[in-house]
Amino acid sequence: MGADNVDIFQRLVFSVPSLSVQVPALAGLSLVYGAIAFVAVSTFTPLDPAPASVLPVAVLLFFVPFAFAAELFSRVLSQYPRTWSYFLALTSQFVMFVYALVLSGANNIGNAWSIIWLCFITLYLLNILVLVISTGIDRYKRVLLVSLAEPAALIAAFYAIGGGGDLGFSTYRHVFAFASLLIAAAFLVFVLLVVDYLIRSNTDVSAFALTSGLLRNDRESLDLGVEARPAVETFAVDNGDRLTVAAPWVHPG
């Protein structure tokens, strides 16, 4: 049997599809998701959306926010590959689609509002978690800001199509929804910082730095050894030629 090829294993585990595959997939799936969501809303809710609205809503909700975030991640976060950005965008796009299907089953406006904002919060937390694992916890402030781009674009699109202001909710309800988004993100980052602190206090190495380095195939020193100064005994052997030997823990007798 031949030796294991570690390089092939690494490429198999850490490779993602190329941009020539992911970009068309992001555009094509936005139309597919939009059409399926339109059918679900028309079938399971009392709403009667016009068929002409499928394309603009699909582009506005399922393509533009995710394409914008995919380009932004790789530009703002150095050493974050563009292919990874689009792969994360495709994942977030699918999560958005699942929430759209769940939304079609809402039985009242209050439940629909909760599902919509839960979707925004989920996408924000997903981006934070993936980017922290991929780039390291030390850049959490930048990650918090750049991760907000995707849900912010979705929120803007949500209000642009009239989903935010025509539901009869008070200003307090809108402010509370925004605050919940930020509080959830702050709590997640706090938990990640605590976990990193606990691990770093024992090993002096950041777990997220190790993870991000592993994903980028970078080498990191664990530095887990214990410094020691063992006693060294010195003895000489004279058999015509004198030889002096220094060895730890060797009794001179």
CSV table of C-alpha atoms in Angstrom, one decimal:
chain,number,residue,atom,x,y,z
A,1,MET,CA,0.0,0.0,0.0
A,2,GLY,CA,1.2,3.5,-0.8
A,3,ALA,CA,1.7,6.3,1.7
A,4,ASP,CA,-1.2,8.6,2.5
A,5,ASN,CA,-1.2,11.8,0.5
A,6,VAL,CA,-1.9,14.5,3.0
A,7,ASP,CA,-2.0,17.3,0.4
A,8,ILE,CA,-4.9,15.6,-1.4
A,9,PHE,CA,-6.7,15.1,1.9
A,10,GLN,CA,-6.4,18.8,2.7
A,11,ARG,CA,-7.6,19.9,-0.6
A,12,LEU,CA,-10.6,17.6,-0.3
A,13,VAL,CA,-11.6,18.9,3.1
A,14,PHE,CA,-11.0,22.6,2.7
A,15,SER,CA,-11.8,23.3,-0.9
A,16,VAL,CA,-15.1,25.0,-2.0
A,17,PRO,CA,-16.5,25.4,-5.5
A,18,SER,CA,-14.9,28.0,-7.7
A,19,LEU,CA,-16.4,31.5,-8.3
A,20,SER,CA,-17.4,30.4,-11.8
A,21,VAL,CA,-19.8,28.0,-10.2
A,22,GLN,CA,-20.8,29.9,-7.1
A,23,VAL,CA,-21.7,33.2,-8.7
A,24,PRO,CA,-24.2,31.8,-11.3
A,25,ALA,CA,-25.5,29.5,-8.5
A,26,LEU,CA,-26.2,32.5,-6.3
A,27,ALA,CA,-28.1,34.2,-9.1
A,28,GLY,CA,-29.9,31.2,-10.3
A,29,LEU,CA,-31.0,30.0,-6.9
A,30,SER,CA,-32.3,33.5,-6.1
A,31,LEU,CA,-34.8,33.1,-8.9
A,32,VAL,CA,-35.7,29.5,-7.8
A,33,TYR,CA,-36.1,30.5,-4.2
A,34,GLY,CA,-38.1,33.5,-5.1
A,35,ALA,CA,-40.5,31.5,-7.3
A,36,ILE,CA,-41.0,28.8,-4.7
A,37,ALA,CA,-41.6,31.4,-2.0
A,38,PHE,CA,-44.1,33.1,-4.2
A,39,VAL,CA,-46.0,29.9,-4.7
A,40,ALA,CA,-45.9,29.1,-0.9
A,41,VAL,CA,-47.2,32.6,0.0
A,42,SER,CA,-49.9,32.4,-2.6
A,43,THR,CA,-51.0,29.0,-1.5
A,44,PHE,CA,-50.8,29.1,2.2
A,45,THR,CA,-51.6,32.7,3.1
A,46,PRO,CA,-54.5,35.0,2.2
A,47,LEU,CA,-52.2,37.3,0.3
A,48,ASP,CA,-52.5,37.5,-3.4
A,49,PRO,CA,-49.1,38.8,-4.7
A,50,ALA,CA,-48.9,39.7,-8.4
A,51,PRO,CA,-46.9,37.4,-10.6
A,52,ALA,CA,-45.0,40.4,-11.9
A,53,SER,CA,-43.5,41.0,-8.5
A,54,VAL,CA,-41.7,37.6,-8.4
A,55,LEU,CA,-38.6,38.8,-10.3
A,56,PRO,CA,-38.0,42.1,-8.5
A,57,VAL,CA,-38.7,40.6,-5.1
A,58,ALA,CA,-36.4,37.6,-5.8
A,59,VAL,CA,-33.6,39.9,-6.8
A,60,LEU,CA,-34.2,42.3,-4.0
A,61,LEU,CA,-34.5,39.7,-1.2
A,62,PHE,CA,-32.6,36.7,-2.5
A,63,PHE,CA,-29.7,38.1,-4.6
A,64,VAL,CA,-28.7,41.6,-3.9
A,65,PRO,CA,-28.1,41.4,-0.1
A,66,PHE,CA,-26.1,38.2,-0.4
A,67,ALA,CA,-24.0,39.2,-3.4
A,68,PHE,CA,-23.3,42.5,-1.6
A,69,ALA,CA,-22.2,40.7,1.6
A,70,ALA,CA,-20.1,38.2,-0.4
A,71,GLU,CA,-18.1,41.0,-2.0
A,72,LEU,CA,-17.8,42.9,1.2
A,73,PHE,CA,-16.5,40.1,3.4
A,74,SER,CA,-13.4,39.4,1.2
A,75,ARG,CA,-12.6,43.1,0.7
A,76,VAL,CA,-12.9,44.2,4.4
A,77,LEU,CA,-11.4,41.1,6.0
A,78,SER,CA,-7.9,40.6,4.7
A,79,GLN,CA,-6.8,37.0,3.9
A,80,TYR,CA,-10.5,35.9,3.7
A,81,PRO,CA,-10.9,34.2,0.3
A,82,ARG,CA,-13.5,35.5,-2.1
A,83,THR,CA,-14.6,31.9,-2.7
A,84,TRP,CA,-15.3,31.5,1.0
A,85,SER,CA,-17.4,34.7,1.0
A,86,TYR,CA,-19.6,33.4,-1.8
A,87,PHE,CA,-20.0,30.0,-0.1
A,88,LEU,CA,-21.1,31.7,3.1
A,89,ALA,CA,-23.5,33.8,1.0
A,90,LEU,CA,-25.0,30.7,-0.6
A,91,THR,CA,-25.5,29.2,2.9
A,92,SER,CA,-27.1,32.3,4.2
A,93,GLN,CA,-29.3,32.5,1.1
A,94,PHE,CA,-30.6,28.9,1.8
A,95,VAL,CA,-31.3,29.9,5.4
A,96,MET,CA,-33.3,32.8,4.1
A,97,PHE,CA,-35.2,30.5,1.8
A,98,VAL,CA,-36.1,28.2,4.7
A,99,TYR,CA,-37.4,31.1,6.7
A,100,ALA,CA,-39.5,32.2,3.7
A,101,LEU,CA,-41.1,28.8,3.7
A,102,VAL,CA,-41.7,29.0,7.4
A,103,LEU,CA,-43.1,32.5,7.0
A,104,SER,CA,-45.8,31.2,4.6
A,105,GLY,CA,-47.2,29.1,7.4
A,106,ALA,CA,-47.6,32.1,9.8
A,107,ASN,CA,-51.2,32.4,11.0
A,108,ASN,CA,-51.2,36.1,12.0
A,109,ILE,CA,-49.2,39.3,11.5
A,110,GLY,CA,-47.5,39.0,14.9
A,111,ASN,CA,-46.1,35.6,14.2
A,112,ALA,CA,-45.0,36.7,10.7
A,113,TRP,CA,-43.2,39.7,12.3
A,114,SER,CA,-41.4,37.4,14.7
A,115,ILE,CA,-40.3,34.9,12.0
A,116,ILE,CA,-39.0,37.7,9.8
A,117,TRP,CA,-36.9,39.2,12.6
A,118,LEU,CA,-35.7,35.8,13.8
A,119,CYS,CA,-34.5,35.3,10.2
A,120,PHE,CA,-32.5,38.5,10.4
A,121,ILE,CA,-31.0,37.6,13.7
A,122,THR,CA,-30.1,34.1,12.6
A,123,LEU,CA,-28.3,35.4,9.5
A,124,TYR,CA,-26.4,38.0,11.6
A,125,LEU,CA,-25.3,35.4,14.1
A,126,LEU,CA,-24.4,32.9,11.4
A,127,ASN,CA,-22.1,35.4,9.7
A,128,ILE,CA,-20.5,36.4,13.0
A,129,LEU,CA,-19.8,32.8,14.0
A,130,VAL,CA,-18.4,31.7,10.6
A,131,LEU,CA,-16.2,34.8,10.2
A,132,VAL,CA,-14.8,34.6,13.8
A,133,ILE,CA,-13.9,30.9,13.3
A,134,SER,CA,-12.4,31.7,9.9
A,135,THR,CA,-10.5,34.9,10.8
A,136,GLY,CA,-9.9,34.8,14.5
A,137,ILE,CA,-11.6,36.3,17.6
A,138,ASP,CA,-9.1,39.2,17.7
A,139,ARG,CA,-10.9,40.9,14.9
A,140,TYR,CA,-14.4,40.6,16.4
A,141,LYS,CA,-15.1,44.3,16.2
A,142,ARG,CA,-14.6,44.4,12.4
A,143,VAL,CA,-16.5,41.1,12.1
A,144,LEU,CA,-19.4,42.6,14.0
A,145,LEU,CA,-19.6,45.5,11.6
A,146,VAL,CA,-19.1,43.6,8.3
A,147,SER,CA,-21.5,40.8,9.4
A,148,LEU,CA,-24.2,43.4,9.8
A,149,ALA,CA,-24.1,44.2,6.1
A,150,GLU,CA,-26.2,41.3,5.0
A,151,PRO,CA,-29.1,41.6,7.5
A,152,ALA,CA,-29.0,45.4,7.1
A,153,ALA,CA,-29.5,45.0,3.4
A,154,LEU,CA,-32.3,42.6,4.0
A,155,ILE,CA,-33.9,44.9,6.5
A,156,ALA,CA,-33.7,47.8,4.0
A,157,ALA,CA,-35.3,45.7,1.3
A,158,PHE,CA,-38.0,44.6,3.8
A,159,TYR,CA,-38.9,48.1,4.5
A,160,ALA,CA,-38.5,49.2,0.9
A,161,ILE,CA,-41.2,46.8,-0.3
A,162,GLY,CA,-43.5,48.0,2.5
A,163,GLY,CA,-43.1,45.1,4.9
A,164,GLY,CA,-42.1,47.2,7.8
A,165,GLY,CA,-44.3,50.2,7.9
A,166,ASP,CA,-47.7,48.8,6.7
A,167,LEU,CA,-48.2,46.2,9.5
A,168,GLY,CA,-49.6,48.6,12.1
A,169,PHE,CA,-46.8,48.1,14.7
A,170,SER,CA,-45.8,50.9,16.9
A,171,THR,CA,-42.4,52.6,16.8
A,172,TYR,CA,-41.4,50.8,20.0
A,173,ARG,CA,-41.9,47.4,18.3
A,174,HIS,CA,-39.5,48.4,15.5
A,175,VAL,CA,-36.9,49.7,17.9
A,176,PHE,CA,-37.2,46.6,20.1
A,177,ALA,CA,-36.6,44.4,17.0
A,178,PHE,CA,-33.5,46.3,16.1
A,179,ALA,CA,-32.3,46.1,19.7
A,180,SER,CA,-32.9,42.4,19.8
A,181,LEU,CA,-30.7,41.9,16.8
A,182,LEU,CA,-27.8,43.9,18.4
A,183,ILE,CA,-28.2,42.2,21.8
A,184,ALA,CA,-28.1,38.7,20.3
A,185,ALA,CA,-24.9,39.6,18.4
A,186,ALA,CA,-23.3,41.1,21.5
A,187,PHE,CA,-24.2,38.0,23.6
A,188,LEU,CA,-22.7,35.7,21.0
A,189,VAL,CA,-19.5,37.6,20.8
A,190,PHE,CA,-19.3,37.7,24.6
A,191,VAL,CA,-19.7,33.9,24.8
A,192,LEU,CA,-17.0,33.4,22.2
A,193,LEU,CA,-14.6,35.8,24.0
A,194,VAL,CA,-15.2,33.9,27.3
A,195,VAL,CA,-14.5,30.5,25.6
A,196,ASP,CA,-11.4,31.9,24.0
A,197,TYR,CA,-10.2,33.4,27.3
A,198,LEU,CA,-10.7,30.1,29.1
A,199,ILE,CA,-8.7,28.1,26.5
A,200,ARG,CA,-6.0,30.8,26.2
A,201,SER,CA,-5.5,30.9,30.0
A,202,ASN,CA,-4.4,27.3,30.0
A,203,THR,CA,-2.6,27.0,26.7
A,204,ASP,CA,-1.6,30.6,25.9
A,205,VAL,CA,-3.0,29.9,22.4
A,206,SER,CA,-6.3,31.2,20.9
A,207,ALA,CA,-8.6,28.4,19.9
A,208,PHE,CA,-10.0,30.6,17.1
A,209,ALA,CA,-6.5,31.4,15.9
A,210,LEU,CA,-5.8,27.7,15.6
A,211,THR,CA,-9.0,27.0,13.8
A,212,SER,CA,-8.6,29.9,11.3
A,213,GLY,CA,-5.0,28.8,10.8
A,214,LEU,CA,-6.1,25.2,10.1
A,215,LEU,CA,-8.6,26.4,7.6
A,216,ARG,CA,-5.9,28.4,5.8
A,217,ASN,CA,-3.4,25.6,6.1
A,218,ASP,CA,-1.2,27.8,8.3
A,219,ARG,CA,1.1,26.3,11.0
A,220,GLU,CA,0.7,27.4,14.6
A,221,SER,CA,2.9,26.6,17.6
A,222,LEU,CA,0.9,25.3,20.5
A,223,ASP,CA,3.7,26.0,22.9
A,224,LEU,CA,2.3,23.5,25.4
A,225,GLY,CA,5.7,22.4,26.9
A,226,VAL,CA,6.8,23.1,30.4
A,227,GLU,CA,10.0,24.9,31.0
A,228,ALA,CA,12.4,23.0,33.1
A,229,ARG,CA,16.0,23.3,34.3
A,230,PRO,CA,17.2,19.7,35.0
A,231,ALA,CA,20.3,19.0,37.0
A,232,VAL,CA,23.2,18.1,34.7
A,233,GLU,CA,26.0,15.9,35.9
A,234,THR,CA,29.4,16.1,34.3
A,235,PHE,CA,32.0,13.3,34.3
A,236,ALA,CA,35.2,12.6,32.5
A,237,VAL,CA,36.5,9.3,31.0
A,238,ASP,CA,40.2,9.1,30.5
A,239,ASN,CA,41.3,6.1,28.4
A,240,GLY,CA,44.2,7.6,26.7
A,241,ASP,CA,42.0,10.3,25.3
A,242,ARG,CA,40.1,12.4,27.8
A,243,LEU,CA,36.3,12.6,27.1
A,244,THR,CA,34.0,14.8,29.1
A,245,VAL,CA,30.3,13.9,29.2
A,246,ALA,CA,27.5,16.1,30.5
A,247,ALA,CA,24.2,14.3,30.9
A,248,PRO,CA,21.0,15.0,33.0
A,249,TRP,CA,20.3,13.0,36.0
A,250,VAL,CA,23.4,10.7,35.7
A,251,HIS,CA,25.0,9.8,39.0
A,252,PRO,CA,28.7,10.5,38.9
A,253,GLY,CA,29.4,7.1,40.5
